[in-house]
Amino acid sequence: MSDQINRVVLSYSGGLDTSVILKWLQQTYNCEVVTFTADLGQGEELEPVRRKAEQAGVKPEHVFIDDLREEFVRDYVFPMMRANALYEGLYLLGTSIARPLIAKRTIEIAKLVNADAVSHGATGKGNDQVRFELGYYALAPDIKVIAPWREWDLTSRTKLIEFAEAHQIPVAKDKRGEAPFSTDANILHTSSEGKVLEDPWEEVPDYVYSRTVNPEDAPDAPEFITIDFERGDGVALNGEALSPATLLAKLNDLGRAHGIGRLDLVENRFVGMKSRGMYETPGGTIYHLAHRGIEQLTLDRGAAHLKDELAPRYAELVYNGFWFSPEREMLQAAIDHSQEKVSGTVRLKLYKGGVYVVGRKSPNSLYSEKVVTFEDDQGAYDQRDAAGFIKLNALRLRLLGRRDR
């Protein structure tokens, strides 16, 4: 193996798993390891990650820590939000949508440093291994992929810690027992899985939540906000123009304060098993409902209903790791075309875990008060036209009824 692999790029968080993987790669493949850590707004200080990588023998010029927050929201989160994508009707895909960007940057770095292989810390049971590797292969078809969890014999948290201690890898004190649950975070969401969450009958303990106050403890007075949209993307909060990542971050603060965006979900993983996860998507939940609010005014019925048919398929593609597939790109083109007139302002009420659209306006509105009014419409709509419309639509039902009477 050592003859084949000289240099590998590892997606590195600095946590126990990827710290062990770093040493394991060096030993098993006798290779040089390049680390890549993506700042996706997970809220952690990343300079300690640099120090840990260097202490593990990674050259300073081979420690990559990239701030990808704006690219993440602009080029991945917002396009997905234009689609109103929800996996299995509920999940806003916070982990799923981060993986293609991480894969893309990993391959860019691999090309930059002439690496022979790439590696990740995803287990053989989950979705992330699929998402990472489909991304790698789409962008570098001949790349070698090393997935340690599918190769090594470190089959438990205990064995991982024993390996770490044997190789002087620092182990955070809270990892010395088995971690109570596993988390993944970025600017869009935090997910938690495992241990205390594995029994789907048991309520999620409140200490698991890190991004939101308990809705019961949220302020007793509602807060009203506005979000401005241009061509399907949020551009301003309360009239203040903001970049995509800044807008989402400010919505996260609002969502946190009002206990918005908690989801307890038993989902179907792509690899075939069901898993129970807890997701917190405070800003994303507000944004998703606001986007639907502006679409209510600006999208034609046919386009809106077709979008609602496409959304589950789009969500499934993102969840299963097919971001770089031609079918996702085809759907994106259709969705983006639908958004050309999706501009305007939505007013929302935030209150104790709830988000309510309470107002919307747009220069491109298809809503006609003159046509829809219950008062005198002065001939804008001729109610007699409905008789022929109904009779034509009823014709086949009447023929069926006469035959089957």
mmCIF file of C-alpha atoms in Angstrom:
data_model
loop_
_atom_site.group_PDB
_atom_site.id
_atom_site.type_symbol
_atom_site.label_atom_id
_atom_site.label_comp_id
_atom_site.label_asym_id
_atom_site.label_seq_id
_atom_site.Cartn_x
_atom_site.Cartn_y
_atom_site.Cartn_z
ATOM 1 C CA MET A 1 0.000 0.000 0.000
ATOM 2 C CA SER A 2 2.831 2.407 0.833
ATOM 3 C CA ASP A 3 4.038 2.233 -2.794
ATOM 4 C CA GLN A 4 0.682 3.452 -4.071
ATOM 5 C CA ILE A 5 -0.092 6.366 -1.748
ATOM 6 C CA ASN A 6 2.428 9.165 -1.179
ATOM 7 C CA ARG A 7 0.146 12.010 -0.133
ATOM 8 C CA VAL A 8 -3.484 12.071 1.021
ATOM 9 C CA VAL A 9 -5.853 14.979 1.745
ATOM 10 C CA LEU A 10 -7.905 14.345 4.893
ATOM 11 C CA SER A 11 -11.126 16.171 5.784
ATOM 12 C CA TYR A 12 -10.055 17.061 9.321
ATOM 13 C CA SER A 13 -12.075 18.462 12.215
ATOM 14 C CA GLY A 14 -9.465 18.043 14.942
ATOM 15 C CA GLY A 15 -11.835 15.839 16.919
ATOM 16 C CA LEU A 16 -11.076 12.370 18.205
ATOM 17 C CA ASP A 17 -12.062 10.448 15.066
ATOM 18 C CA THR A 18 -10.130 12.461 12.494
ATOM 19 C CA SER A 19 -7.138 12.876 14.834
ATOM 20 C CA VAL A 20 -6.904 9.095 15.076
ATOM 21 C CA ILE A 21 -7.424 8.806 11.307
ATOM 22 C CA LEU A 22 -4.531 11.214 10.680
ATOM 23 C CA LYS A 23 -2.103 9.040 12.661
ATOM 24 C CA TRP A 24 -3.583 5.822 11.218
ATOM 25 C CA LEU A 25 -3.066 7.082 7.650
ATOM 26 C CA GLN A 26 0.540 8.001 8.405
ATOM 27 C CA GLN A 27 1.177 4.540 9.850
ATOM 28 C CA THR A 28 -0.889 2.352 7.533
ATOM 29 C CA TYR A 29 0.021 4.000 4.243
ATOM 30 C CA ASN A 30 3.394 5.467 5.278
ATOM 31 C CA CYS A 31 2.238 8.619 3.536
ATOM 32 C CA GLU A 32 2.199 12.358 3.996
ATOM 33 C CA VAL A 33 -1.137 13.746 5.207
ATOM 34 C CA VAL A 34 -2.541 17.115 4.141
ATOM 35 C CA THR A 35 -5.430 18.337 6.304
ATOM 36 C CA PHE A 36 -8.425 20.363 5.155
ATOM 37 C CA THR A 37 -10.846 21.979 7.588
ATOM 38 C CA ALA A 38 -13.843 23.888 6.270
ATOM 39 C CA ASP A 39 -15.208 26.836 8.222
ATOM 40 C CA LEU A 40 -18.902 26.498 7.420
ATOM 41 C CA GLY A 41 -20.006 28.592 10.373
ATOM 42 C CA GLN A 42 -19.984 25.758 12.905
ATOM 43 C CA GLY A 43 -19.178 28.291 15.607
ATOM 44 C CA GLU A 44 -15.883 26.751 16.754
ATOM 45 C CA GLU A 45 -12.482 28.389 17.043
ATOM 46 C CA LEU A 46 -10.436 26.727 14.295
ATOM 47 C CA GLU A 47 -6.887 27.858 15.149
ATOM 48 C CA PRO A 48 -6.522 24.994 17.695
ATOM 49 C CA VAL A 49 -7.211 22.657 14.771
ATOM 50 C CA ARG A 50 -4.159 24.085 12.990
ATOM 51 C CA ARG A 51 -1.982 23.486 16.067
ATOM 52 C CA LYS A 52 -3.231 19.918 16.475
ATOM 53 C CA ALA A 53 -2.498 19.108 12.833
ATOM 54 C CA GLU A 54 1.013 20.531 13.048
ATOM 55 C CA GLN A 55 1.669 18.658 16.311
ATOM 56 C CA ALA A 56 0.641 15.477 14.496
ATOM 57 C CA GLY A 57 3.358 16.062 11.904
ATOM 58 C CA VAL A 58 1.476 17.894 9.166
ATOM 59 C CA LYS A 59 3.617 20.541 7.467
ATOM 60 C CA PRO A 60 2.349 24.101 8.146
ATOM 61 C CA GLU A 61 1.872 24.721 4.431
ATOM 62 C CA HIS A 62 -0.253 21.553 4.251
ATOM 63 C CA VAL A 63 -2.774 22.649 6.887
ATOM 64 C CA PHE A 64 -5.698 24.159 4.998
ATOM 65 C CA ILE A 65 -8.408 25.998 6.967
ATOM 66 C CA ASP A 66 -10.780 27.745 4.577
ATOM 67 C CA ASP A 67 -13.599 30.156 5.394
ATOM 68 C CA LEU A 68 -16.344 28.910 3.089
ATOM 69 C CA ARG A 69 -19.342 30.473 4.822
ATOM 70 C CA GLU A 70 -20.376 32.864 2.062
ATOM 71 C CA GLU A 71 -19.826 30.307 -0.700
ATOM 72 C CA PHE A 72 -21.763 27.715 1.313
ATOM 73 C CA VAL A 73 -24.852 29.883 1.766
ATOM 74 C CA ARG A 74 -24.737 31.599 -1.640
ATOM 75 C CA ASP A 75 -24.003 28.581 -3.860
ATOM 76 C CA TYR A 76 -25.474 25.675 -1.900
ATOM 77 C CA VAL A 77 -27.988 26.692 0.787
ATOM 78 C CA PHE A 78 -29.794 29.400 -1.203
ATOM 79 C CA PRO A 79 -30.176 27.320 -4.404
ATOM 80 C CA MET A 80 -31.597 24.497 -2.278
ATOM 81 C CA MET A 81 -33.942 26.921 -0.506
ATOM 82 C CA ARG A 82 -35.219 28.172 -3.879
ATOM 83 C CA ALA A 83 -36.464 24.607 -4.381
ATOM 84 C CA ASN A 84 -38.246 24.515 -0.968
ATOM 85 C CA ALA A 85 -36.472 21.180 -0.503
ATOM 86 C CA LEU A 86 -37.495 19.114 2.524
ATOM 87 C CA TYR A 87 -36.368 15.494 2.881
ATOM 88 C CA GLU A 88 -39.314 13.287 3.825
ATOM 89 C CA GLY A 89 -41.398 16.438 4.161
ATOM 90 C CA LEU A 90 -39.595 17.808 7.226
ATOM 91 C CA TYR A 91 -35.785 17.885 7.155
ATOM 92 C CA LEU A 92 -34.073 21.028 5.809
ATOM 93 C CA LEU A 93 -30.957 19.025 4.792
ATOM 94 C CA GLY A 94 -28.427 20.950 6.879
ATOM 95 C CA THR A 95 -25.764 18.220 6.941
ATOM 96 C CA SER A 96 -26.494 16.919 3.441
ATOM 97 C CA ILE A 97 -26.019 20.266 1.684
ATOM 98 C CA ALA A 98 -22.600 20.874 3.288
ATOM 99 C CA ARG A 99 -21.019 17.701 1.928
ATOM 100 C CA PRO A 100 -20.720 18.610 -1.779
ATOM 101 C CA LEU A 101 -18.850 21.828 -0.957
ATOM 102 C CA ILE A 102 -16.461 19.987 1.365
ATOM 103 C CA ALA A 103 -15.910 17.358 -1.343
ATOM 104 C CA LYS A 104 -15.326 20.033 -3.985
ATOM 105 C CA ARG A 105 -12.720 21.875 -1.922
ATOM 106 C CA THR A 106 -11.032 18.595 -0.921
ATOM 107 C CA ILE A 107 -10.526 17.724 -4.593
ATOM 108 C CA GLU A 108 -9.260 21.240 -5.359
ATOM 109 C CA ILE A 109 -6.654 20.888 -2.613
ATOM 110 C CA ALA A 110 -5.734 17.375 -3.766
ATOM 111 C CA LYS A 111 -4.980 18.774 -7.219
ATOM 112 C CA LEU A 112 -3.086 21.722 -5.722
ATOM 113 C CA VAL A 113 -0.740 19.533 -3.656
ATOM 114 C CA ASN A 114 -0.573 16.617 -6.148
ATOM 115 C CA ALA A 115 -2.148 14.163 -3.715
ATOM 116 C CA ASP A 116 -2.728 10.532 -4.681
ATOM 117 C CA ALA A 117 -5.785 10.090 -2.468
ATOM 118 C CA VAL A 118 -8.430 11.718 -0.306
ATOM 119 C CA SER A 119 -9.867 10.539 3.003
ATOM 120 C CA HIS A 120 -12.819 11.289 5.303
ATOM 121 C CA GLY A 121 -14.018 10.354 8.776
ATOM 122 C CA ALA A 122 -17.512 9.146 7.891
ATOM 123 C CA THR A 123 -18.527 5.724 9.177
ATOM 124 C CA GLY A 124 -19.644 2.805 7.041
ATOM 125 C CA LYS A 125 -23.177 3.018 8.447
ATOM 126 C CA GLY A 126 -24.127 6.544 7.479
ATOM 127 C CA ASN A 127 -25.028 8.759 4.552
ATOM 128 C CA ASP A 128 -21.949 10.994 4.660
ATOM 129 C CA GLN A 129 -19.578 8.390 3.204
ATOM 130 C CA VAL A 130 -21.845 8.268 0.142
ATOM 131 C CA ARG A 131 -22.143 12.051 -0.152
ATOM 132 C CA PHE A 132 -18.405 12.663 0.169
ATOM 133 C CA GLU A 133 -17.392 9.930 -2.240
ATOM 134 C CA LEU A 134 -20.007 10.673 -4.920
ATOM 135 C CA GLY A 135 -18.684 14.243 -4.816
ATOM 136 C CA TYR A 136 -15.056 13.115 -5.063
ATOM 137 C CA TYR A 137 -15.720 10.803 -7.994
ATOM 138 C CA ALA A 138 -17.861 13.334 -9.865
ATOM 139 C CA LEU A 139 -15.049 15.896 -9.719
ATOM 140 C CA ALA A 140 -12.028 13.559 -9.963
ATOM 141 C CA PRO A 141 -13.166 10.250 -11.490
ATOM 142 C CA ASP A 142 -9.863 8.441 -10.910
ATOM 143 C CA ILE A 143 -9.133 9.640 -7.358
ATOM 144 C CA LYS A 144 -8.243 7.043 -4.709
ATOM 145 C CA VAL A 145 -10.553 7.224 -1.691
ATOM 146 C CA ILE A 146 -9.529 5.960 1.751
ATOM 147 C CA ALA A 147 -12.400 5.419 4.204
ATOM 148 C CA PRO A 148 -10.737 4.259 7.449
ATOM 149 C CA TRP A 149 -13.981 3.245 9.158
ATOM 150 C CA ARG A 150 -14.430 0.654 6.402
ATOM 151 C CA GLU A 151 -10.822 -0.601 6.664
ATOM 152 C CA TRP A 152 -9.496 -0.558 10.206
ATOM 153 C CA ASP A 153 -10.213 -2.746 13.226
ATOM 154 C CA LEU A 154 -10.961 0.156 15.597
ATOM 155 C CA THR A 155 -14.587 -0.887 15.891
ATOM 156 C CA SER A 156 -15.595 1.043 19.030
ATOM 157 C CA ARG A 157 -15.146 4.353 20.802
ATOM 158 C CA THR A 158 -13.100 2.526 23.463
ATOM 159 C CA LYS A 159 -10.628 1.178 20.888
ATOM 160 C CA LEU A 160 -10.382 4.638 19.330
ATOM 161 C CA ILE A 161 -9.438 6.151 22.700
ATOM 162 C CA GLU A 162 -6.923 3.353 23.389
ATOM 163 C CA PHE A 163 -5.263 4.052 20.011
ATOM 164 C CA ALA A 164 -5.227 7.783 20.752
ATOM 165 C CA GLU A 165 -3.622 7.325 24.170
ATOM 166 C CA ALA A 166 -1.052 4.880 22.787
ATOM 167 C CA HIS A 167 0.012 7.499 20.226
ATOM 168 C CA GLN A 168 -0.111 10.589 22.495
ATOM 169 C CA ILE A 169 -3.140 12.002 20.668
ATOM 170 C CA PRO A 170 -4.938 14.420 23.010
ATOM 171 C CA VAL A 171 -8.380 13.157 24.006
ATOM 172 C CA ALA A 172 -10.898 15.694 25.269
ATOM 173 C CA LYS A 173 -12.055 14.761 28.768
ATOM 174 C CA ASP A 174 -15.704 14.453 27.725
ATOM 175 C CA LYS A 175 -14.672 11.755 25.244
ATOM 176 C CA ARG A 176 -13.075 9.500 27.875
ATOM 177 C CA GLY A 177 -16.378 7.755 28.322
ATOM 178 C CA GLU A 178 -18.558 7.193 25.320
ATOM 179 C CA ALA A 179 -19.922 10.499 24.045
ATOM 180 C CA PRO A 180 -23.576 10.951 25.029
ATOM 181 C CA PHE A 181 -24.468 11.844 21.434
ATOM 182 C CA SER A 182 -22.797 12.747 18.143
ATOM 183 C CA THR A 183 -23.129 16.218 16.619
ATOM 184 C CA ASP A 184 -22.490 17.949 13.307
ATOM 185 C CA ALA A 185 -22.830 21.709 12.912
ATOM 186 C CA ASN A 186 -22.644 24.449 10.317
ATOM 187 C CA ILE A 187 -24.248 27.845 9.787
ATOM 188 C CA LEU A 188 -27.489 26.201 8.607
ATOM 189 C CA HIS A 189 -28.037 23.671 11.370
ATOM 190 C CA THR A 190 -26.825 21.387 14.140
ATOM 191 C CA SER A 191 -27.652 17.684 14.075
ATOM 192 C CA SER A 192 -27.396 15.236 16.956
ATOM 193 C CA GLU A 193 -27.549 11.441 16.756
ATOM 194 C CA GLY A 194 -26.764 8.380 18.834
ATOM 195 C CA LYS A 195 -26.763 7.246 22.453
ATOM 196 C CA VAL A 196 -29.523 9.073 24.365
ATOM 197 C CA LEU A 197 -31.369 9.591 21.048
ATOM 198 C CA GLU A 198 -31.354 5.980 19.882
ATOM 199 C CA ASP A 199 -34.681 5.050 21.510
ATOM 200 C CA PRO A 200 -37.287 6.848 19.348
ATOM 201 C CA TRP A 201 -39.886 6.579 22.146
ATOM 202 C CA GLU A 202 -37.839 8.713 24.551
ATOM 203 C CA GLU A 203 -38.130 12.501 24.296
ATOM 204 C CA VAL A 204 -34.947 14.362 23.367
ATOM 205 C CA PRO A 205 -33.364 15.642 26.621
ATOM 206 C CA ASP A 206 -33.186 19.415 26.712
ATOM 207 C CA TYR A 207 -29.394 19.408 27.162
ATOM 208 C CA VAL A 208 -29.012 18.010 23.630
ATOM 209 C CA TYR A 209 -30.260 21.292 22.136
ATOM 210 C CA SER A 210 -27.471 23.811 21.572
ATOM 211 C CA ARG A 211 -28.837 26.288 18.998
ATOM 212 C CA THR A 212 -32.245 27.191 20.435
ATOM 213 C CA VAL A 213 -33.764 28.107 23.765
ATOM 214 C CA ASN A 214 -36.615 25.900 24.920
ATOM 215 C CA PRO A 215 -39.737 27.375 23.252
ATOM 216 C CA GLU A 216 -41.443 27.340 26.661
ATOM 217 C CA ASP A 217 -38.738 29.720 27.933
ATOM 218 C CA ALA A 218 -38.792 31.985 24.857
ATOM 219 C CA PRO A 219 -40.018 35.599 25.212
ATOM 220 C CA ASP A 220 -43.700 36.060 26.051
ATOM 221 C CA ALA A 221 -44.028 38.795 23.424
ATOM 222 C CA PRO A 222 -43.823 38.041 19.668
ATOM 223 C CA GLU A 223 -41.200 39.683 17.461
ATOM 224 C CA PHE A 224 -42.016 40.936 13.962
ATOM 225 C CA ILE A 225 -39.399 40.979 11.188
ATOM 226 C CA THR A 226 -39.260 41.491 7.422
ATOM 227 C CA ILE A 227 -37.165 39.664 4.833
ATOM 228 C CA ASP A 228 -36.662 41.090 1.329
ATOM 229 C CA PHE A 229 -36.223 38.727 -1.626
ATOM 230 C CA GLU A 230 -34.816 39.283 -5.090
ATOM 231 C CA ARG A 231 -35.223 36.530 -7.699
ATOM 232 C CA GLY A 232 -35.838 33.934 -5.011
ATOM 233 C CA ASP A 233 -32.921 34.825 -2.712
ATOM 234 C CA GLY A 234 -33.019 36.721 0.556
ATOM 235 C CA VAL A 235 -31.182 40.045 0.328
ATOM 236 C CA ALA A 236 -32.227 42.087 3.373
ATOM 237 C CA LEU A 237 -33.463 41.729 6.957
ATOM 238 C CA ASN A 238 -35.639 44.497 8.401
ATOM 239 C CA GLY A 239 -34.661 46.663 5.436
ATOM 240 C CA GLU A 240 -30.897 46.204 5.922
ATOM 241 C CA ALA A 241 -29.080 44.723 2.914
ATOM 242 C CA LEU A 242 -26.969 41.722 3.972
ATOM 243 C CA SER A 243 -24.749 39.088 2.358
ATOM 244 C CA PRO A 244 -26.185 35.546 2.255
ATOM 245 C CA ALA A 245 -24.153 34.205 5.193
ATOM 246 C CA THR A 246 -24.736 37.340 7.296
ATOM 247 C CA LEU A 247 -28.477 37.174 6.657
ATOM 248 C CA LEU A 248 -28.622 33.534 7.707
ATOM 249 C CA ALA A 249 -26.493 34.208 10.794
ATOM 250 C CA LYS A 250 -28.816 37.015 11.920
ATOM 251 C CA LEU A 251 -31.855 34.794 11.338
ATOM 252 C CA ASN A 252 -30.117 32.145 13.457
ATOM 253 C CA ASP A 253 -29.877 34.633 16.328
ATOM 254 C CA LEU A 254 -33.587 35.422 16.019
ATOM 255 C CA GLY A 255 -34.484 31.742 15.789
ATOM 256 C CA ARG A 256 -32.356 30.893 18.814
ATOM 257 C CA ALA A 257 -34.050 33.525 20.970
ATOM 258 C CA HIS A 258 -37.551 32.337 20.046
ATOM 259 C CA GLY A 259 -36.900 28.584 20.198
ATOM 260 C CA ILE A 260 -37.515 28.093 16.468
ATOM 261 C CA GLY A 261 -36.426 25.208 14.267
ATOM 262 C CA ARG A 262 -36.320 22.076 16.424
ATOM 263 C CA LEU A 263 -37.044 18.780 14.670
ATOM 264 C CA ASP A 264 -37.111 15.249 16.109
ATOM 265 C CA LEU A 265 -37.059 12.915 13.086
ATOM 266 C CA VAL A 266 -36.870 9.200 12.340
ATOM 267 C CA GLU A 267 -35.582 9.174 8.773
ATOM 268 C CA ASN A 268 -34.664 6.643 6.105
ATOM 269 C CA ARG A 269 -30.942 6.678 5.415
ATOM 270 C CA PHE A 270 -29.755 6.067 1.861
ATOM 271 C CA VAL A 271 -27.840 2.965 3.029
ATOM 272 C CA GLY A 272 -31.120 1.361 4.066
ATOM 273 C CA MET A 273 -31.573 1.723 7.827
ATOM 274 C CA LYS A 274 -33.790 4.060 9.785
ATOM 275 C CA SER A 275 -32.116 6.491 12.174
ATOM 276 C CA ARG A 276 -33.396 8.974 14.731
ATOM 277 C CA GLY A 277 -31.873 12.427 14.626
ATOM 278 C CA MET A 278 -32.498 15.760 16.284
ATOM 279 C CA TYR A 279 -32.040 18.797 14.079
ATOM 280 C CA GLU A 280 -31.943 22.481 14.968
ATOM 281 C CA THR A 281 -32.322 24.833 11.996
ATOM 282 C CA PRO A 282 -33.367 28.169 13.517
ATOM 283 C CA GLY A 283 -32.580 30.640 10.728
ATOM 284 C CA GLY A 284 -33.257 28.151 7.962
ATOM 285 C CA THR A 285 -36.754 27.444 9.271
ATOM 286 C CA ILE A 286 -37.605 31.157 9.263
ATOM 287 C CA TYR A 287 -36.079 31.605 5.801
ATOM 288 C CA HIS A 288 -37.861 28.590 4.291
ATOM 289 C CA LEU A 289 -41.284 29.799 5.422
ATOM 290 C CA ALA A 290 -40.548 33.357 4.288
ATOM 291 C CA HIS A 291 -39.557 32.102 0.836
ATOM 292 C CA ARG A 292 -42.798 30.170 0.536
ATOM 293 C CA GLY A 293 -44.585 33.326 1.616
ATOM 294 C CA ILE A 294 -43.208 35.442 -1.225
ATOM 295 C CA GLU A 295 -43.841 32.641 -3.723
ATOM 296 C CA GLN A 296 -47.519 32.681 -2.736
ATOM 297 C CA LEU A 297 -47.820 36.127 -4.317
ATOM 298 C CA THR A 298 -45.492 35.811 -7.272
ATOM 299 C CA LEU A 299 -45.640 32.257 -8.634
ATOM 300 C CA ASP A 300 -48.345 31.174 -11.048
ATOM 301 C CA ARG A 301 -50.418 28.199 -9.889
ATOM 302 C CA GLY A 302 -48.993 25.871 -12.541
ATOM 303 C CA ALA A 303 -45.394 26.750 -11.738
ATOM 304 C CA ALA A 304 -46.004 26.602 -7.980
ATOM 305 C CA HIS A 305 -47.654 23.196 -8.107
ATOM 306 C CA LEU A 306 -44.989 21.772 -10.421
ATOM 307 C CA LYS A 307 -42.323 23.060 -8.030
ATOM 308 C CA ASP A 308 -44.071 21.248 -5.187
ATOM 309 C CA GLU A 309 -43.895 18.037 -7.221
ATOM 310 C CA LEU A 310 -40.196 18.532 -7.988
ATOM 311 C CA ALA A 311 -39.157 19.490 -4.447
ATOM 312 C CA PRO A 312 -39.201 15.972 -2.908
ATOM 313 C CA ARG A 313 -37.133 14.614 -5.803
ATOM 314 C CA TYR A 314 -34.661 17.488 -5.445
ATOM 315 C CA ALA A 315 -34.452 16.900 -1.678
ATOM 316 C CA GLU A 316 -33.814 13.197 -2.169
ATOM 317 C CA LEU A 317 -30.981 13.928 -4.614
ATOM 318 C CA VAL A 318 -29.333 16.269 -2.093
ATOM 319 C CA TYR A 319 -29.839 13.811 0.777
ATOM 320 C CA ASN A 320 -28.407 10.898 -1.204
ATOM 321 C CA GLY A 321 -25.325 12.814 -2.350
ATOM 322 C CA PHE A 322 -26.150 13.534 -5.987
ATOM 323 C CA TRP A 323 -25.512 17.293 -5.921
ATOM 324 C CA PHE A 324 -23.145 17.038 -8.898
ATOM 325 C CA SER A 325 -25.514 14.862 -10.939
ATOM 326 C CA PRO A 326 -27.068 16.021 -14.228
ATOM 327 C CA GLU A 327 -30.577 15.468 -12.881
ATOM 328 C CA ARG A 328 -29.993 17.818 -9.933
ATOM 329 C CA GLU A 329 -28.604 20.423 -12.335
ATOM 330 C CA MET A 330 -31.633 19.987 -14.615
ATOM 331 C CA LEU A 331 -34.005 20.495 -11.703
ATOM 332 C CA GLN A 332 -31.986 23.524 -10.557
ATOM 333 C CA ALA A 333 -32.289 25.132 -13.975
ATOM 334 C CA ALA A 334 -36.074 24.741 -13.902
ATOM 335 C CA ILE A 335 -36.329 25.979 -10.317
ATOM 336 C CA ASP A 336 -34.091 28.988 -10.961
ATOM 337 C CA HIS A 337 -36.162 29.912 -14.008
ATOM 338 C CA SER A 338 -39.268 29.900 -11.806
ATOM 339 C CA GLN A 339 -37.643 32.399 -9.435
ATOM 340 C CA GLU A 340 -37.143 35.289 -11.878
ATOM 341 C CA LYS A 341 -40.176 37.191 -10.555
ATOM 342 C CA VAL A 342 -39.923 35.983 -6.938
ATOM 343 C CA SER A 343 -39.091 39.374 -5.439
ATOM 344 C CA GLY A 344 -40.698 41.356 -2.645
ATOM 345 C CA THR A 345 -41.015 41.566 1.123
ATOM 346 C CA VAL A 346 -42.400 39.113 3.676
ATOM 347 C CA ARG A 347 -43.385 40.061 7.232
ATOM 348 C CA LEU A 348 -43.156 37.327 9.850
ATOM 349 C CA LYS A 349 -44.126 36.871 13.483
ATOM 350 C CA LEU A 350 -41.743 34.844 15.673
ATOM 351 C CA TYR A 351 -43.245 33.459 18.862
ATOM 352 C CA LYS A 352 -42.378 30.545 21.165
ATOM 353 C CA GLY A 353 -41.078 28.113 18.546
ATOM 354 C CA GLY A 354 -43.458 29.258 15.821
ATOM 355 C CA VAL A 355 -42.914 31.216 12.602
ATOM 356 C CA TYR A 356 -45.961 32.832 11.036
ATOM 357 C CA VAL A 357 -46.176 34.704 7.723
ATOM 358 C CA VAL A 358 -48.379 37.701 8.516
ATOM 359 C CA GLY A 359 -47.790 39.893 5.462
ATOM 360 C CA ARG A 360 -46.316 39.878 1.984
ATOM 361 C CA LYS A 361 -45.976 42.403 -0.836
ATOM 362 C CA SER A 362 -44.318 42.378 -4.241
ATOM 363 C CA PRO A 363 -44.033 44.547 -7.342
ATOM 364 C CA ASN A 364 -44.563 41.276 -9.246
ATOM 365 C CA SER A 365 -47.678 40.198 -7.357
ATOM 366 C CA LEU A 366 -50.264 38.095 -9.187
ATOM 367 C CA TYR A 367 -52.793 38.777 -6.446
ATOM 368 C CA SER A 368 -55.639 41.018 -7.674
ATOM 369 C CA GLU A 369 -57.854 42.436 -4.967
ATOM 370 C CA LYS A 370 -60.068 43.829 -7.723
ATOM 371 C CA VAL A 371 -60.736 40.338 -9.097
ATOM 372 C CA VAL A 372 -60.977 38.425 -5.830
ATOM 373 C CA THR A 373 -63.041 40.907 -3.775
ATOM 374 C CA PHE A 374 -66.370 39.930 -2.228
ATOM 375 C CA GLU A 375 -67.570 43.466 -2.887
ATOM 376 C CA ASP A 376 -68.648 44.837 -6.281
ATOM 377 C CA ASP A 377 -65.806 44.012 -8.693
ATOM 378 C CA GLN A 378 -67.288 46.291 -11.389
ATOM 379 C CA GLY A 379 -67.094 43.591 -14.036
ATOM 380 C CA ALA A 380 -63.511 42.472 -13.422
ATOM 381 C CA TYR A 381 -64.781 38.892 -13.145
ATOM 382 C CA ASP A 382 -67.970 37.591 -14.777
ATOM 383 C CA GLN A 383 -69.371 34.961 -12.426
ATOM 384 C CA ARG A 384 -71.534 33.542 -15.228
ATOM 385 C CA ASP A 385 -68.349 32.234 -16.905
ATOM 386 C CA ALA A 386 -68.040 29.652 -14.128
ATOM 387 C CA ALA A 387 -71.137 27.753 -15.293
ATOM 388 C CA GLY A 388 -69.584 26.597 -18.577
ATOM 389 C CA PHE A 389 -66.248 25.928 -16.839
ATOM 390 C CA ILE A 390 -67.962 23.630 -14.340
ATOM 391 C CA LYS A 391 -70.092 21.884 -16.968
ATOM 392 C CA LEU A 392 -67.079 21.026 -19.110
ATOM 393 C CA ASN A 393 -65.153 19.712 -16.117
ATOM 394 C CA ALA A 394 -68.219 17.741 -14.990
ATOM 395 C CA LEU A 395 -68.891 16.170 -18.400
ATOM 396 C CA ARG A 396 -66.846 12.994 -17.867
ATOM 397 C CA LEU A 397 -68.174 12.606 -14.319
ATOM 398 C CA ARG A 398 -71.756 12.868 -15.602
ATOM 399 C CA LEU A 399 -71.076 10.309 -18.354
ATOM 400 C CA LEU A 400 -69.542 7.946 -15.781
ATOM 401 C CA GLY A 401 -72.469 8.509 -13.463
ATOM 402 C CA ARG A 402 -75.046 7.695 -16.147
ATOM 403 C CA ARG A 403 -73.190 4.539 -17.161
ATOM 404 C CA ASP A 404 -72.637 3.233 -13.640
ATOM 405 C CA ARG A 405 -75.958 4.278 -12.137
#
